[in-house]
Structures are given as C-alpha cells and as structure tokens.
mmCIF file of C-alpha atoms in Angstrom:
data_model
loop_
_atom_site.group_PDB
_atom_site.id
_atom_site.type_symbol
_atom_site.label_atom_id
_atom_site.label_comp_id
_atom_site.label_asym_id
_atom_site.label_seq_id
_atom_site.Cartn_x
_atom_site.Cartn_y
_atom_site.Cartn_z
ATOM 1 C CA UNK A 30 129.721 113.689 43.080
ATOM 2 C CA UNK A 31 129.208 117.074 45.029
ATOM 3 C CA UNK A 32 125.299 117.971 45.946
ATOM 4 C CA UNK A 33 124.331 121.444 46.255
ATOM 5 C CA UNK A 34 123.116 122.249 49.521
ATOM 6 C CA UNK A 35 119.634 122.723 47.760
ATOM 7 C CA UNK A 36 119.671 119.350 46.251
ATOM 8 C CA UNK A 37 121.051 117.700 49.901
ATOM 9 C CA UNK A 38 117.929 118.962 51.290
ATOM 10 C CA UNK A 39 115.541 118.233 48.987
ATOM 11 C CA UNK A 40 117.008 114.403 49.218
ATOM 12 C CA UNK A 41 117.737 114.245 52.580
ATOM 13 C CA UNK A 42 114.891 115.392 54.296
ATOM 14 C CA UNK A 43 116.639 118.650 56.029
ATOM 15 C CA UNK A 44 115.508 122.143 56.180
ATOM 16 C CA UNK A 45 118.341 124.577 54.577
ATOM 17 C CA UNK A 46 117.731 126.293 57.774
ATOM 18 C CA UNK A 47 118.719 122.966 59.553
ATOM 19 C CA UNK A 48 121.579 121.921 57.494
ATOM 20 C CA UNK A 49 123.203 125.677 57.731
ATOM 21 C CA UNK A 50 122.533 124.936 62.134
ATOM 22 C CA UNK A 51 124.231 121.735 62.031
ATOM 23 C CA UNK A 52 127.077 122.739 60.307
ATOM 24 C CA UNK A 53 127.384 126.207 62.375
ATOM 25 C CA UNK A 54 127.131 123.798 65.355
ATOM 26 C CA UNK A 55 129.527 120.881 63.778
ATOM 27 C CA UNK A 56 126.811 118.472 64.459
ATOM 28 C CA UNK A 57 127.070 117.632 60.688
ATOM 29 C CA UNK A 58 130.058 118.610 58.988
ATOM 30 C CA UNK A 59 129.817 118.154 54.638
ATOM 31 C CA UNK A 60 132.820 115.882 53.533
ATOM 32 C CA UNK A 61 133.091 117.764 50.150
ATOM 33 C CA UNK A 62 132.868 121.579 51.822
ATOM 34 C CA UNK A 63 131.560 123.191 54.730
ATOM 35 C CA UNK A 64 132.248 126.976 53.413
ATOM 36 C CA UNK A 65 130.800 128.445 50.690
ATOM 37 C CA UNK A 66 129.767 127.281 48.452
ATOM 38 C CA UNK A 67 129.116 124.057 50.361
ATOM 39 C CA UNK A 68 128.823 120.968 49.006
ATOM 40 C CA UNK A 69 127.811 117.081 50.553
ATOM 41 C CA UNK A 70 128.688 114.400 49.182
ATOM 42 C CA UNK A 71 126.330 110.645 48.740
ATOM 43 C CA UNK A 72 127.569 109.613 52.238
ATOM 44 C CA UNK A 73 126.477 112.723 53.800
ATOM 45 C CA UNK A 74 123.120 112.572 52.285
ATOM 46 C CA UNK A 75 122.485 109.165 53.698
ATOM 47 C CA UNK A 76 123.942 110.041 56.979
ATOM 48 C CA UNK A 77 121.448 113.262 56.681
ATOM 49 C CA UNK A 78 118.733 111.539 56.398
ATOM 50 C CA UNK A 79 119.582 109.662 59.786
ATOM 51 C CA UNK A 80 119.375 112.385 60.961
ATOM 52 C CA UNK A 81 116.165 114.013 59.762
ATOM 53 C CA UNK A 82 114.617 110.744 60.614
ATOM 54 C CA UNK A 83 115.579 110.025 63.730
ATOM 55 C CA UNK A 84 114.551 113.511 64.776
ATOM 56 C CA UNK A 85 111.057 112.001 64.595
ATOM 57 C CA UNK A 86 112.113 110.022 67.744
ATOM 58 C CA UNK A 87 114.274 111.928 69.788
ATOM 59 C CA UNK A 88 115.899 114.886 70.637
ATOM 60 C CA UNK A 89 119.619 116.072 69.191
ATOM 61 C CA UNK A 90 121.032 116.173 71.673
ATOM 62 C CA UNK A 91 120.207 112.628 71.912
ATOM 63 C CA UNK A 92 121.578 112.015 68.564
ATOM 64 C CA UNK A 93 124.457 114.667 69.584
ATOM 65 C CA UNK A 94 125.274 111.917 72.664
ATOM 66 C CA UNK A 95 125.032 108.698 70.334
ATOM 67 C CA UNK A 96 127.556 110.220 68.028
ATOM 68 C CA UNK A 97 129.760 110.961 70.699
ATOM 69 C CA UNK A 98 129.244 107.262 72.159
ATOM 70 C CA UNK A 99 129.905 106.086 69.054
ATOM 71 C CA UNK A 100 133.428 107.969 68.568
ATOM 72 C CA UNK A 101 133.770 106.838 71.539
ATOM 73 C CA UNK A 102 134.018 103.540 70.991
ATOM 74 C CA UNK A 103 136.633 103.824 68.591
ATOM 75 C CA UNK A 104 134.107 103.925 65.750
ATOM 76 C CA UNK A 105 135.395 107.135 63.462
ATOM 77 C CA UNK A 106 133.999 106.229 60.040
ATOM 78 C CA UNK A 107 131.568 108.410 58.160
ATOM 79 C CA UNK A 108 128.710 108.605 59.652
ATOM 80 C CA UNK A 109 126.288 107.078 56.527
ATOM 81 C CA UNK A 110 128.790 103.674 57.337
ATOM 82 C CA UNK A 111 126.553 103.483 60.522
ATOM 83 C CA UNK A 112 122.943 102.136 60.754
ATOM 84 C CA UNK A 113 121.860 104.318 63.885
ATOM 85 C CA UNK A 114 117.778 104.145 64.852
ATOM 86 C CA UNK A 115 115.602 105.767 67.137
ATOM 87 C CA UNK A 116 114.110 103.375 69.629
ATOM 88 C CA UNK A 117 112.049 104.217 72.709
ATOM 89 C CA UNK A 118 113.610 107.817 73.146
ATOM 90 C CA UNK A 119 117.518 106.220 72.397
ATOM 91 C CA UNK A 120 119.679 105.977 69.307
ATOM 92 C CA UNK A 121 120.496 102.676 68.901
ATOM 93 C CA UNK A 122 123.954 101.379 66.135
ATOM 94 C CA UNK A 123 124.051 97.768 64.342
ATOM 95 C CA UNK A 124 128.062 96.782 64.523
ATOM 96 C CA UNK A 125 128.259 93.988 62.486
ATOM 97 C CA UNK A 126 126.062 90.997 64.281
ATOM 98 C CA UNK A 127 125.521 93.854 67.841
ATOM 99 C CA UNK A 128 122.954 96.571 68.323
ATOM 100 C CA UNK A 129 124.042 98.739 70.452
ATOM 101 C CA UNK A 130 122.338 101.302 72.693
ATOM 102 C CA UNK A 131 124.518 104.691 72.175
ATOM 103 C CA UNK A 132 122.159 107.034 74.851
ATOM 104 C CA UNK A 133 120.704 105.242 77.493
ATOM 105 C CA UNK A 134 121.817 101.196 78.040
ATOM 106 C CA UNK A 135 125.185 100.727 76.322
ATOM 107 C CA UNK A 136 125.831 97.288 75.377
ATOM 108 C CA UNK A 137 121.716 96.189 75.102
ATOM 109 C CA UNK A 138 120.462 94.095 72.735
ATOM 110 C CA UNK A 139 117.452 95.477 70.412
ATOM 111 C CA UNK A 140 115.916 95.173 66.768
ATOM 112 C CA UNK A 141 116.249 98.199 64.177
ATOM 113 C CA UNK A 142 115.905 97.745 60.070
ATOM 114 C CA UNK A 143 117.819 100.728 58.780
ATOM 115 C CA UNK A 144 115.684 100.176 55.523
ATOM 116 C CA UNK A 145 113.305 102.778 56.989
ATOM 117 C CA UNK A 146 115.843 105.679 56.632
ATOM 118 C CA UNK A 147 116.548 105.197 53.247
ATOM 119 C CA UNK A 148 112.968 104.451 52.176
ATOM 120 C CA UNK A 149 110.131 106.801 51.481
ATOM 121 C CA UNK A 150 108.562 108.534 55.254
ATOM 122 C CA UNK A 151 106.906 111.123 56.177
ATOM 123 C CA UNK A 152 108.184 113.626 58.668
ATOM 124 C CA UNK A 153 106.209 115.336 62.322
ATOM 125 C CA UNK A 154 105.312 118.395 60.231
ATOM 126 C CA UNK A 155 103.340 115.654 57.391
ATOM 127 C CA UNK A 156 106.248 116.863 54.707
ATOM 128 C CA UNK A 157 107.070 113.387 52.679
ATOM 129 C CA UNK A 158 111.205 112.560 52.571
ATOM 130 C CA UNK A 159 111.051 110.691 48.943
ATOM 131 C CA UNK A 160 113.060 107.106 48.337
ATOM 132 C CA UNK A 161 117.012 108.048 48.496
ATOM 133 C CA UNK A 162 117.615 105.853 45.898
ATOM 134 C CA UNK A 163 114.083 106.641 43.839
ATOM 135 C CA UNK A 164 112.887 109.724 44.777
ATOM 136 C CA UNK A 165 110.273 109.727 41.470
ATOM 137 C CA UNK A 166 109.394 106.512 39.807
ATOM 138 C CA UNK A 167 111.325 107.333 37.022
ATOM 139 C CA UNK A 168 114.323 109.260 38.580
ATOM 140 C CA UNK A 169 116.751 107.023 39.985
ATOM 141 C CA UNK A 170 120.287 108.071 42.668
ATOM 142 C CA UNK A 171 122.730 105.463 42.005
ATOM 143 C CA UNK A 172 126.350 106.473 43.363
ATOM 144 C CA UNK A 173 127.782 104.591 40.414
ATOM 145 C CA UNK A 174 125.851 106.476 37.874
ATOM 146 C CA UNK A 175 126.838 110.160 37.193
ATOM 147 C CA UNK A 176 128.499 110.103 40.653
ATOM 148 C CA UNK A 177 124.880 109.570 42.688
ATOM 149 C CA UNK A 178 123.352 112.679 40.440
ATOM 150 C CA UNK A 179 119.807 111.768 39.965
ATOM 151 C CA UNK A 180 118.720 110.519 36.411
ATOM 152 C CA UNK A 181 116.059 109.439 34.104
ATOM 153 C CA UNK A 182 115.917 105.565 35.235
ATOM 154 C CA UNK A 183 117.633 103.640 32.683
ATOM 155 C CA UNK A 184 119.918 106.216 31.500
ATOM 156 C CA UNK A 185 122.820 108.455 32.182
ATOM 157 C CA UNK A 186 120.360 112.030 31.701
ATOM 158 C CA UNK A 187 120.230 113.728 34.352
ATOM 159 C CA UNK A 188 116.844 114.913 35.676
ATOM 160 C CA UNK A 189 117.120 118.986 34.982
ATOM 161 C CA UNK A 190 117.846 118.131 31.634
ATOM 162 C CA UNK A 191 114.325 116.915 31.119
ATOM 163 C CA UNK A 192 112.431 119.204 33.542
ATOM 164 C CA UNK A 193 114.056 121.969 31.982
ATOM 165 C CA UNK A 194 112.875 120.893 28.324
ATOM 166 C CA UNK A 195 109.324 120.218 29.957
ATOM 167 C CA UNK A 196 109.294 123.758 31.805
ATOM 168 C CA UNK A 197 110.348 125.391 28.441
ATOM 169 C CA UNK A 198 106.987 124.003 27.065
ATOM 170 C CA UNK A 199 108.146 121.056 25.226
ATOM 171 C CA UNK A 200 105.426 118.559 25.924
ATOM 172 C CA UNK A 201 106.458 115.573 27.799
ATOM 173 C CA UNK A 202 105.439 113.343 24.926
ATOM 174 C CA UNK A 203 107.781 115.257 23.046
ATOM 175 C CA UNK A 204 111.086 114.995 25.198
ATOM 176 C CA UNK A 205 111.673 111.590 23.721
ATOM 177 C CA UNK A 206 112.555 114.192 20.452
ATOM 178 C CA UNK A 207 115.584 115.217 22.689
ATOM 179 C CA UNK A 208 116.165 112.048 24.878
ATOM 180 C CA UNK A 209 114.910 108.718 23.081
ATOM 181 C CA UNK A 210 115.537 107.172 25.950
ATOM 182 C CA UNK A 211 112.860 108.918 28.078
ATOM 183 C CA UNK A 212 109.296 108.763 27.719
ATOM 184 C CA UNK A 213 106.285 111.246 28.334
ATOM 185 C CA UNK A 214 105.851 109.282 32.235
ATOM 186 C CA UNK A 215 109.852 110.028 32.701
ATOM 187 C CA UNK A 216 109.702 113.433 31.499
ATOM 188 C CA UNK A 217 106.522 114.377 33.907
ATOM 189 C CA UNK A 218 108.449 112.330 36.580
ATOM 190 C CA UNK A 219 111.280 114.979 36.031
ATOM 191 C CA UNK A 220 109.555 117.865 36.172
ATOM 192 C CA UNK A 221 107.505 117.217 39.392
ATOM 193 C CA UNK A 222 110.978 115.828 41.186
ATOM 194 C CA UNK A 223 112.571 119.787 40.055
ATOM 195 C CA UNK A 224 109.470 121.542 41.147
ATOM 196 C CA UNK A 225 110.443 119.286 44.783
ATOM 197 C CA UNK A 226 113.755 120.300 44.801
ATOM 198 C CA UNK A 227 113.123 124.151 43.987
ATOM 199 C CA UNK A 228 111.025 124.033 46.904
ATOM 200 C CA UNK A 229 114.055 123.483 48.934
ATOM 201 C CA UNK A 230 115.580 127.276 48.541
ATOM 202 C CA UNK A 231 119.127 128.427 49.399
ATOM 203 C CA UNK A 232 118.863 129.859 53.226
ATOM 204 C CA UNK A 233 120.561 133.073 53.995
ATOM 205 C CA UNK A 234 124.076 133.099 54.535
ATOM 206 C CA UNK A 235 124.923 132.844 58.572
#
C-alpha cells in the first residue's frame, strides 16, 4: 500500500512541514518514493511515528546519532523493524532479549515498551497522535487489509468512502443504504477521522 504524504502525517504524528525536512535532510527517506509525488509505505509510518514520539524526549540529532549507532552495528533493516525509545535524554533499541543505549552508554541495560509509539499520545504542542492501528473506534489500519488503507472495522470499505457519503449529506444512519456493513457510529467515526486527516494539508513544494 502507498500513503499519501497527507495521510502519513495525519497517522504518523508528523508535520508535512517535518516530513518534507526529513526527507530534504535524508533523516527519513519514504521506501515507496521520495520525489514527487511521494509516497510511504506501512513501515515508514510506524518508523514515523518513532520518530514524532521520541521527539518528545530528545533532540534529532539525538535520534540522528542512534540511527547512525544503529547502522553501525551492522543493523540495516527498515527502520519500523526497530523498537527505539527515548529514555533520560538517549534513544535506547530492544535487539532481541538486549536494550541497547544508541547515544550515550552503548551496551547498557534499560526497560522500554515500544507499545507507547504505536498507541494513542499526545504530543509537546497538546496535538493527539491517534492509535496506528485504530485511529477512530470504528476505523481500523491492518497491513493485511486493503494493503494497511484504513477501513470501516469489520470490512474491506475504506474510510473516504463513507465520509464522503456523510459530507454529501447522506445521514449517517443512512450510509448503511450504501454499505450494510457500516452503521450510523461507523459512518460518524469516518467522517470525523477525514475531517483529521484534511487537517494535515499538502506543504509547499521545497
């Protein structure tokens, strides 16, 4: 599945403004295409929104430096393969049964539940990164359905489908008309998850 850059930032977490910086910087690369128009792929949204949260905790460059520790050590996988948390001002990497500090003390043991990335938080600037996986109740990301495209939970629609029905006055009651699969909570769930991801509009071209 390729993700607009629109839709990688509304489920990532990053800014447009960010994701254009990173990739004018090669901090982030997409795996799909880096030139226009760009597209990410599923791994680079998880990897993403690394990123976006561990920019909570620490600098870039510090995440700049634990990427290049972590090539370093002969670790050149995609990045979403990786569990890497902030901790204390460091970027710390779970290799198998080893946590490893990438910034500061190489090689020390520590504690990190990658679960946090991927769940619902709520970025420095009080802006809410939704659920990867379920960023509406009723809007699931599932790499094996549709490619990762979010959908109405429990079927293979995807989510515009519905919003669009809903923003072309069709009540949400009514969608099920359309898509018997999707009730009037699904429908609103739809709607208020393309409203999110119109708020994430294409940057300027660099």
């Amino acid at each position: 599945m390729a993700y607009t850059a629109q839709l990688t930032a509304a489920l990532s977490g990053a800014s447009m403004r960010q994701l254009g910086y990173w990739r004018r910087t090669a901090a982030f690369t997409p795996e799909i295409r880096s030139d226009r128009p760009i597209f990410y792929s599923f791994r680079d949204i998880a990897a993403l929104r690394a990123f976006v949260f561990l920019r909570q905790e620490t600098s870039l460059q510090s995440i700049r430096a634990a990427i290049a520790s972590l090539r370093g050590l002969g670790e050149l996988e995609h990045l979403s393969r990786y569990k890497l948390v902030a901790n204390g001002g460091t970027v710390i990497v779970r290799l198998g049964d080893d946590v490893v500090d990438l910034v500061r003390l190489p090689g020390h043991g520590l504690v990190a539940d990658f679960s946090e990335v991927l769940a619902e938080f709520t970025m420095a600037t009080g802006a809410t990164v939704p659920n990867l996986r379920r960023p509406r109740p009723h809007v699931t990301v599932d790499p094996a359905m549709r490619g990762g495209h979010p959908v109405i939970a429990g079927t293979r629609v995807p989510f515009e489908l519905v919003a669009g029905l809903v923003e072309d006055g069709v009540a949400p009651e009514d969608v099920a008309l359309f898509y018997p699969g999707v009730d009037a909570a699904a429908a609103r769930d739809a709607a208020d998850f393309a409203l999110y991801v119109a708020t994430h509009s294409e940057a300027p071209a660099a």
